[in-house]
Short mmCIF file of C-alpha atoms and ligand atoms in Angstrom, two decimals:
data_model
loop_
_atom_site.label_atom_id
_atom_site.label_comp_id
_atom_site.label_asym_id
_atom_site.label_seq_id
_atom_site.Cartn_x
_atom_site.Cartn_y
_atom_site.Cartn_z
CA MET D 1 0.00 0.00 0.00
CA SER D 2 1.41 3.42 -0.90
CA GLN D 3 2.35 5.75 1.90
CA LEU D 4 -0.19 8.19 0.48
CA THR D 5 -2.92 5.62 0.98
CA ARG D 6 -1.81 5.02 4.56
CA ALA D 7 -1.34 8.68 5.53
CA GLN D 8 -4.01 10.27 7.72
CA ARG D 9 -2.93 13.90 7.85
CA ILE D 10 -1.34 15.28 4.71
CA VAL D 11 0.13 18.68 3.92
CA VAL D 12 0.23 19.39 0.18
CA LYS D 13 2.43 22.23 -1.07
CA ILE D 14 1.97 23.82 -4.47
CA GLY D 15 4.42 26.35 -5.87
CA SER D 16 3.88 29.57 -7.79
CA ALA D 17 4.63 27.97 -11.18
CA LEU D 18 1.78 25.49 -10.70
CA VAL D 19 -0.66 28.03 -9.38
CA SER D 20 -0.05 30.81 -11.89
CA GLU D 21 1.00 31.51 -15.43
CA ASP D 22 1.68 34.99 -16.78
CA GLY D 23 0.10 36.58 -13.75
CA ARG D 24 -3.13 34.56 -13.97
CA ALA D 25 -4.34 31.68 -11.86
CA ARG D 26 -4.19 28.32 -13.65
CA THR D 27 -7.83 27.60 -13.01
CA THR D 28 -8.02 24.34 -15.00
CA TRP D 29 -5.12 22.79 -13.12
CA LEU D 30 -6.41 24.09 -9.80
CA SER D 31 -9.80 22.50 -10.39
CA LYS D 32 -8.11 19.15 -11.13
CA LEU D 33 -6.06 19.49 -7.97
CA ALA D 34 -9.25 20.26 -6.05
CA ALA D 35 -10.84 17.08 -7.42
CA ASP D 36 -7.76 15.15 -6.30
CA MET D 37 -7.81 16.58 -2.82
CA VAL D 38 -11.51 15.92 -2.49
CA THR D 39 -10.86 12.29 -3.51
CA LEU D 40 -8.32 11.96 -0.68
CA ASN D 41 -10.64 13.77 1.70
CA ALA D 42 -13.40 11.28 0.90
CA GLN D 43 -10.97 8.52 1.91
CA GLY D 44 -11.06 10.00 5.41
CA LYS D 45 -7.79 11.91 5.22
CA GLN D 46 -7.31 15.38 6.67
CA LEU D 47 -5.65 17.77 4.28
CA ILE D 48 -3.90 21.10 4.47
CA LEU D 49 -2.87 23.02 1.37
CA VAL D 50 0.14 25.32 1.45
CA SER D 51 -0.12 27.50 -1.62
CA SER D 52 2.34 29.98 -3.05
CA GLY D 53 1.44 32.32 -5.84
CA ALA D 54 0.51 35.55 -4.10
CA ILE D 55 3.59 37.37 -5.35
CA ALA D 56 3.31 35.84 -8.82
CA LEU D 57 -0.35 36.91 -9.12
CA GLY D 58 0.21 40.35 -7.61
CA ARG D 59 3.38 41.52 -9.28
CA GLN D 60 1.65 42.64 -12.50
CA TYR D 61 0.23 45.57 -10.57
CA LEU D 62 3.75 46.75 -9.77
CA GLY D 63 5.24 46.79 -13.25
CA ASP D 64 5.41 43.01 -13.72
CA LYS D 65 9.12 42.41 -13.25
CA LYS D 66 10.15 39.68 -10.85
CA PRO D 67 10.12 41.67 -7.61
CA ARG D 68 13.57 41.81 -6.02
CA LYS D 69 13.25 44.21 -3.14
CA LEU D 70 11.56 42.93 -0.01
CA GLU D 71 8.98 45.71 0.05
CA GLU D 72 8.07 45.00 -3.58
CA LYS D 73 7.53 41.34 -2.75
CA GLN D 74 5.46 42.31 0.27
CA ALA D 75 3.30 44.68 -1.77
CA ALA D 76 2.93 42.11 -4.57
CA ALA D 77 1.85 39.49 -2.03
CA ALA D 78 -0.75 41.89 -0.60
CA LEU D 79 -2.13 42.40 -4.11
CA GLY D 80 -1.99 38.75 -5.11
CA GLN D 81 -3.29 36.96 -2.03
CA PRO D 82 -6.99 37.84 -2.66
CA PRO D 83 -6.97 36.58 -6.29
CA LEU D 84 -5.08 33.49 -5.10
CA MET D 85 -7.75 32.67 -2.53
CA ALA D 86 -10.51 33.54 -5.02
CA ALA D 87 -9.08 31.03 -7.50
CA LEU D 88 -8.77 28.35 -4.83
CA SER D 89 -12.25 28.98 -3.41
CA GLN D 90 -13.64 28.71 -6.92
CA ALA D 91 -11.75 25.47 -7.57
CA PHE D 92 -13.16 23.85 -4.42
CA ALA D 93 -16.67 25.37 -4.62
CA PRO D 94 -18.21 22.54 -6.71
CA HIS D 95 -17.13 20.03 -4.06
CA ASN D 96 -18.61 21.81 -1.06
CA LEU D 97 -15.27 21.79 0.68
CA PRO D 98 -15.00 25.10 2.52
CA VAL D 99 -11.64 26.77 2.09
CA ALA D 100 -10.08 28.66 5.00
CA GLN D 101 -7.19 31.10 4.71
CA ALA D 102 -4.42 31.09 7.29
CA LEU D 103 -1.44 33.41 6.82
CA LEU D 104 1.45 32.46 9.08
CA THR D 105 4.68 34.11 10.05
CA LEU D 106 7.81 32.34 11.23
CA GLU D 107 6.92 33.16 14.82
CA ASP D 108 3.72 31.14 14.59
CA THR D 109 5.72 27.95 14.31
CA GLU D 110 8.81 28.93 16.33
CA ASN D 111 7.27 30.55 19.38
CA ARG D 112 5.61 27.98 21.62
CA ARG D 113 2.72 30.16 22.78
CA ARG D 114 1.78 31.16 19.22
CA TRP D 115 2.33 27.64 18.00
CA LEU D 116 -0.29 26.38 20.46
CA ASN D 117 -2.74 28.91 19.02
CA ALA D 118 -2.00 28.17 15.38
CA ARG D 119 -2.20 24.43 15.96
CA ALA D 120 -5.51 24.70 17.81
CA THR D 121 -6.98 26.79 14.99
CA LEU D 122 -5.80 24.37 12.30
CA ASP D 123 -7.10 21.41 14.31
CA THR D 124 -10.47 23.12 14.66
CA LEU D 125 -10.64 23.79 10.93
CA LEU D 126 -9.70 20.20 10.10
CA ASN D 127 -12.21 18.77 12.55
CA ALA D 128 -14.87 21.03 11.04
CA GLY D 129 -14.17 19.44 7.66
CA ALA D 130 -12.63 22.57 6.14
CA LEU D 131 -9.53 22.85 4.02
CA PRO D 132 -6.97 25.20 5.57
CA VAL D 133 -5.02 27.01 2.86
CA ILE D 134 -1.80 28.42 4.18
CA ASN D 135 0.65 30.97 2.88
CA GLU D 136 3.27 33.04 4.56
CA ASN D 137 2.02 36.40 5.75
CA ASP D 138 4.46 38.02 3.34
CA THR D 139 3.07 41.50 3.80
CA VAL D 140 4.22 41.78 7.39
CA ALA D 141 7.06 39.26 7.56
CA THR D 142 10.39 41.02 7.18
CA ASP D 143 13.62 39.33 6.13
CA GLU D 144 14.88 38.18 9.51
CA ILE D 145 11.56 36.72 10.49
CA ARG D 146 10.58 35.11 7.22
CA TYR D 147 10.49 31.54 6.04
CA GLY D 148 11.01 32.99 2.55
CA ASP D 149 9.97 29.80 0.83
CA ASN D 150 6.83 27.78 1.20
CA ASP D 151 8.62 24.42 1.12
CA ARG D 152 9.96 25.03 4.61
CA LEU D 153 6.76 26.71 5.74
CA ALA D 154 4.87 23.59 4.64
CA ALA D 155 7.29 21.38 6.58
CA ARG D 156 6.85 23.48 9.73
CA VAL D 157 3.09 23.24 9.34
CA ALA D 158 3.38 19.45 8.91
CA GLN D 159 5.42 19.33 12.10
CA MET D 160 2.99 21.55 13.98
CA VAL D 161 -0.12 19.54 13.12
CA GLY D 162 1.58 16.14 13.45
CA ALA D 163 1.06 15.31 9.75
CA ASP D 164 2.37 11.98 8.57
CA LEU D 165 2.98 13.03 4.97
CA LEU D 166 4.22 16.18 3.26
CA VAL D 167 3.62 16.26 -0.49
CA LEU D 168 5.79 18.74 -2.37
CA LEU D 169 4.38 19.15 -5.86
CA SER D 170 7.28 20.26 -7.97
CA ASP D 171 8.35 20.92 -11.56
CA ILE D 172 10.36 17.71 -11.45
CA ASP D 173 9.40 14.17 -10.43
CA GLY D 174 11.86 13.92 -7.59
CA LEU D 175 15.49 13.93 -6.71
CA TYR D 176 18.18 12.96 -9.21
CA THR D 177 21.86 12.17 -8.77
CA ALA D 178 22.57 15.23 -10.96
CA ASN D 179 20.47 17.81 -12.79
CA PRO D 180 18.63 15.71 -15.42
CA ARG D 181 18.16 18.78 -17.63
CA PHE D 182 21.90 18.98 -18.17
CA ASP D 183 23.22 15.52 -17.43
CA ALA D 184 21.99 12.55 -19.44
CA ASN D 185 23.43 10.15 -16.87
CA ALA D 186 21.41 11.59 -14.01
CA LYS D 187 19.55 8.85 -12.15
CA HIS D 188 16.26 9.21 -10.38
CA ILE D 189 16.20 8.33 -6.68
CA SER D 190 12.92 6.84 -5.53
CA GLU D 191 13.57 6.12 -1.86
CA VAL D 192 15.59 7.98 0.74
CA SER D 193 15.75 6.62 4.26
CA GLU D 194 18.35 9.05 5.54
CA ILE D 195 19.19 12.58 4.36
CA THR D 196 22.96 12.25 4.08
CA ALA D 197 25.53 14.81 2.94
CA GLU D 198 25.64 12.95 -0.35
CA ILE D 199 21.91 13.44 -0.87
CA GLU D 200 22.24 17.14 0.04
CA ALA D 201 25.00 17.50 -2.53
CA MET D 202 22.75 16.04 -5.23
CA ALA D 203 20.09 18.58 -4.45
CA GLY D 204 22.64 21.39 -4.69
CA ASP D 205 23.70 20.14 -8.06
CA ALA D 206 20.18 19.82 -9.39
CA ASN D 207 19.10 23.23 -8.17
CA THR D 208 18.29 25.99 -10.62
CA GLU D 209 16.79 29.32 -9.73
CA ALA D 210 13.05 29.26 -10.23
CA ALA D 211 11.59 31.84 -12.63
CA VAL D 212 8.69 32.43 -10.25
CA GLY D 213 8.56 31.51 -6.58
CA SER D 214 11.59 30.71 -4.49
CA GLY D 215 11.77 26.94 -4.56
CA GLY D 216 14.39 24.59 -5.91
CA MET D 217 15.63 21.22 -4.77
CA VAL D 218 17.72 22.72 -1.96
CA THR D 219 14.71 24.19 -0.18
CA LYS D 220 12.75 20.97 -0.84
CA LEU D 221 15.42 18.95 0.93
CA ALA D 222 15.60 21.50 3.74
CA ALA D 223 11.86 21.01 4.10
CA ALA D 224 12.22 17.24 4.00
CA ARG D 225 14.80 17.46 6.78
CA ILE D 226 12.38 19.37 9.02
CA ALA D 227 9.59 16.90 8.29
CA TYR D 228 11.93 13.95 8.80
CA ALA D 229 12.88 15.12 12.28
CA ALA D 230 9.16 15.35 13.04
CA GLY D 231 8.54 11.76 11.94
CA CYS D 232 6.73 12.93 8.81
CA SER D 233 7.52 11.48 5.38
CA THR D 234 8.08 13.77 2.41
CA VAL D 235 7.33 12.97 -1.19
CA ILE D 236 8.59 15.11 -4.05
CA THR D 237 6.78 14.58 -7.33
CA LEU D 238 5.73 16.29 -10.52
CA GLY D 239 2.80 18.62 -9.96
CA ASP D 240 2.10 19.68 -13.50
CA ARG D 241 -0.01 16.77 -14.58
CA GLU D 242 -3.76 16.31 -14.67
CA ARG D 243 -4.35 14.61 -11.32
CA PRO D 244 -1.02 14.70 -9.48
CA LEU D 245 -2.23 13.21 -6.19
CA VAL D 246 -4.24 10.39 -7.71
CA ALA D 247 -1.24 9.71 -9.96
CA LEU D 248 0.94 9.51 -6.88
CA GLN D 249 -1.47 7.11 -5.25
CA ASP D 250 -1.31 5.02 -8.43
CA GLY D 251 2.47 4.83 -8.15
CA ALA D 252 3.71 7.80 -10.22
CA ARG D 253 7.45 8.41 -10.14
CA ALA D 254 8.52 10.34 -7.06
CA THR D 255 11.16 10.54 -4.36
CA TRP D 256 9.89 9.29 -1.01
CA ILE D 257 11.87 10.40 2.02
CA THR D 258 10.82 8.28 4.96
CA PRO D 259 12.01 8.58 8.56
CA PRO D 260 12.34 5.43 10.68
CA TYR D 261 9.85 6.71 13.29
CA ASN D 262 6.36 8.25 13.24
CA PRO D 263 5.20 11.74 14.32
CA GLU D 264 4.16 10.48 17.74
CA THR D 265 7.56 8.99 18.54
CA ALA D 266 9.30 12.09 17.15
CA ARG D 267 7.15 14.35 19.31
CA GLU D 268 7.88 12.30 22.42
CA THR D 269 11.60 12.35 21.73
CA TRP D 270 11.45 16.09 21.18
CA LEU D 271 9.46 16.72 24.36
CA ARG D 272 11.82 14.52 26.37
CA SER D 273 14.97 16.30 25.23
CA HIS D 274 13.78 19.90 24.82
CA LEU D 275 11.64 20.66 27.81
CA ASN D 276 13.36 22.22 30.78
CA PRO D 277 10.58 22.76 33.28
CA GLU D 278 10.05 26.38 34.28
CA GLY D 279 7.50 25.46 36.92
CA GLU D 280 5.41 22.66 38.33
CA ILE D 281 1.82 21.53 38.61
CA THR D 282 0.61 19.08 41.27
CA VAL D 283 -2.23 16.73 40.41
CA ASP D 284 -4.53 14.48 42.44
CA ALA D 285 -4.73 10.69 42.23
CA GLY D 286 -7.66 10.78 39.78
CA ALA D 287 -5.75 12.99 37.37
CA GLU D 288 -2.65 10.83 37.75
CA ARG D 289 -4.68 7.78 36.72
CA ALA D 290 -6.29 9.67 33.83
CA LEU D 291 -2.90 10.89 32.57
CA LYS D 292 -1.54 7.36 32.68
CA ALA D 293 -4.57 6.21 30.68
CA GLY D 294 -3.68 8.73 27.95
CA SER D 295 -5.88 11.74 28.84
CA SER D 296 -5.04 15.41 28.76
CA LEU D 297 -4.55 17.27 32.04
CA LEU D 298 -7.79 19.09 32.97
CA PRO D 299 -8.15 21.87 35.57
CA VAL D 300 -10.30 19.65 37.82
CA GLY D 301 -7.40 17.33 38.73
CA ILE D 302 -4.93 20.09 39.64
CA THR D 303 -4.29 20.73 43.31
CA GLY D 304 -1.36 23.12 43.22
CA VAL D 305 0.85 25.18 40.94
CA SER D 306 4.14 27.05 41.28
CA GLN D 307 4.12 30.70 40.22
CA GLY D 308 5.84 32.73 37.55
CA PHE D 309 5.45 30.87 34.27
CA ALA D 310 3.57 31.99 31.15
CA ARG D 311 1.34 30.18 28.70
CA GLY D 312 3.42 27.91 26.49
CA ALA D 313 5.93 27.16 29.28
CA ALA D 314 7.31 23.72 30.00
CA VAL D 315 6.24 22.42 33.41
CA ALA D 316 6.84 19.32 35.51
CA ILE D 317 3.76 17.39 36.61
CA LYS D 318 3.95 16.02 40.17
CA ASN D 319 1.65 13.68 42.06
CA LEU D 320 0.44 14.21 45.63
CA SER D 321 3.57 12.50 47.01
CA GLY D 322 5.75 15.07 45.19
CA VAL D 323 7.03 12.56 42.62
CA THR D 324 7.46 13.90 39.09
CA ILE D 325 5.24 11.80 36.85
CA GLY D 326 5.69 13.73 33.60
CA LYS D 327 6.21 17.05 31.91
CA GLY D 328 4.45 19.08 29.28
CA ILE D 329 3.65 22.40 27.65
CA THR D 330 0.95 24.36 29.42
CA ALA D 331 -1.87 26.17 27.65
CA TYR D 332 -2.44 28.47 30.67
CA SER D 333 -0.23 30.79 32.69
CA ALA D 334 0.61 29.96 36.32
CA THR D 335 -1.71 32.73 37.56
CA ASP D 336 -4.64 31.40 35.56
CA ILE D 337 -4.00 27.79 36.60
CA ASP D 338 -4.05 28.92 40.21
CA ARG D 339 -7.50 30.43 39.67
CA ILE D 340 -9.02 27.45 37.86
CA LYS D 341 -7.39 24.55 39.68
CA GLY D 342 -9.93 22.02 40.95
CA LEU D 343 -12.67 23.42 38.70
CA LYS D 344 -14.76 21.51 36.20
CA THR D 345 -13.94 22.63 32.65
CA ASP D 346 -17.32 24.31 32.15
CA ALA D 347 -16.77 26.51 35.20
CA VAL D 348 -13.49 27.93 33.88
CA GLU D 349 -14.96 30.64 31.68
CA ALA D 350 -16.88 32.29 34.52
CA VAL D 351 -13.68 32.57 36.59
CA LEU D 352 -11.26 33.70 33.91
CA GLY D 353 -13.66 35.78 31.85
CA PHE D 354 -12.63 34.00 28.65
CA ARG D 355 -13.03 30.52 27.36
CA GLY D 356 -9.60 28.92 27.22
CA ARG D 357 -8.54 25.52 25.99
CA PRO D 358 -10.35 22.57 27.60
CA ALA D 359 -7.06 21.08 28.77
CA VAL D 360 -4.34 22.74 30.81
CA ILE D 361 -1.88 20.41 29.10
CA HIS D 362 -3.05 18.69 25.94
CA ARG D 363 -2.03 15.06 25.75
CA ASP D 364 -0.07 15.75 22.55
CA ASP D 365 2.05 18.15 24.58
CA LEU D 366 2.89 15.89 27.48
CA ILE D 367 5.05 12.91 28.24
CA LEU D 368 4.97 10.68 31.27
CA GLY D 369 7.83 9.20 33.20
N1 LIG L 401 4.75 33.21 -0.17
C1 LIG L 401 5.14 33.40 -1.54
C2 LIG L 401 3.93 33.69 -2.43
O1 LIG L 401 2.84 33.35 -2.10
C3 LIG L 401 5.84 32.21 -2.15
C4 LIG L 401 7.06 31.70 -1.46
C5 LIG L 401 7.67 30.60 -2.31
O2 LIG L 401 7.78 30.79 -3.52
O3 LIG L 401 7.99 29.54 -1.80
O4 LIG L 401 4.04 34.22 -3.49
#
C-alpha cells in the first residue's frame, strides 16, 4: 500500500509555477487538484494546502518584473493573495469543501505560545471538515523573520499539526543524482531513508533558480529534513499533470523520504529532550490515573501550581507525594491555573472571563515518566 494511501494527515504544497502563469491563476489545473484533494478527503484523510502564488499573481500591478526588493515582494503578495484565494475557493466550490485562509509568520511555528494557538486553529478547521489554505504572511514578515519559501513553511506546518505526509508538488518528479536537464546520466532516486551529505550535494547540483517563486531542490530537501525530524515522510513529485495526487497514489514516479519513526515517537523524543521545566503543577490521584490512561490534564485534577510561568511554558507534573510523573507544555499561565485549579472545565470561563482551551496540558504536549 502506498504511503499516500496510509497517511491520515497530509500537507500538500503547491508552488507559484503550478498556481499561476503569466500573472493569472491556472484555473483548470487548480480545479483538477481540487478534485484530487476531495478524492483523498473522501478517503477520510485530513488535508492542508500550502499555496504559493501571491507574489506571482500580484506583481503585475507593480510593473510586472520579478520583484527583487523585499517591500516590492510584500506589496505584490498583498495584491496577489486575494486573487489566489478567489481562485482556490472557486476550484473547491463545486465540491462543497469550505476553504479557510491562514497566513502564518515564522513566529507562529517557532514561538511555543503562538504555536499552540496556530495548531488549535488548524485542528479546529480540520475537525470542522474545512480545508486550511496556508501561505506566509508576506506582507508583514520582514527578512529576519521570514520563512522565505513555502517548502519550509509547509514542513513546519506538517510538524505543527503532526502530519504523517508532506507532499511537495514540484516541476520535477523527484530527486536525481545530478540535474537531469543537463546531465543525461542523471539517475532518479525513488527512496531515501536518511538525508545524508551525499543526498544534500545532489540537491545542490540539481538546483536551478526558479523563474517564479523561491523553490528549488535545496529548499525541498531542507523542508524534508524538518519533516523527517518530526517523523513525517516527504514525497517530491511532478505537480504539472492532470491529477497529481491520484497519480501519486497510483504509483507515479517520485522521491519518497521516509524517517524510521512516526510523528508520535518524534514528538515524544522532542518533548523529552527539549523541555526544561520552568514550573510545576501538582495533580490528584484521579488525574494521575487519567494521565496514565492517555488523557489530557484538565483543571479539575490540579491541586497546586508554582508561580511565575507563562502560557506555552514547560512544566513538571507532580503527584500528591511530590514525585514527578511527567512534563508538558501548558496552555495556561501559572496565575490562571491557580484560579481554575480544581474546577470543572465548564466553570473555567466564569472565573477567567474567557473561554480557554479545555485542557491545561493537551495530551499531545505531554510525556509521562
Ligand atoms: N509566499 C510566496 C507567495 O505566495 C511564495 C514563497 C515561495 O515561492 O515559496 O508568493
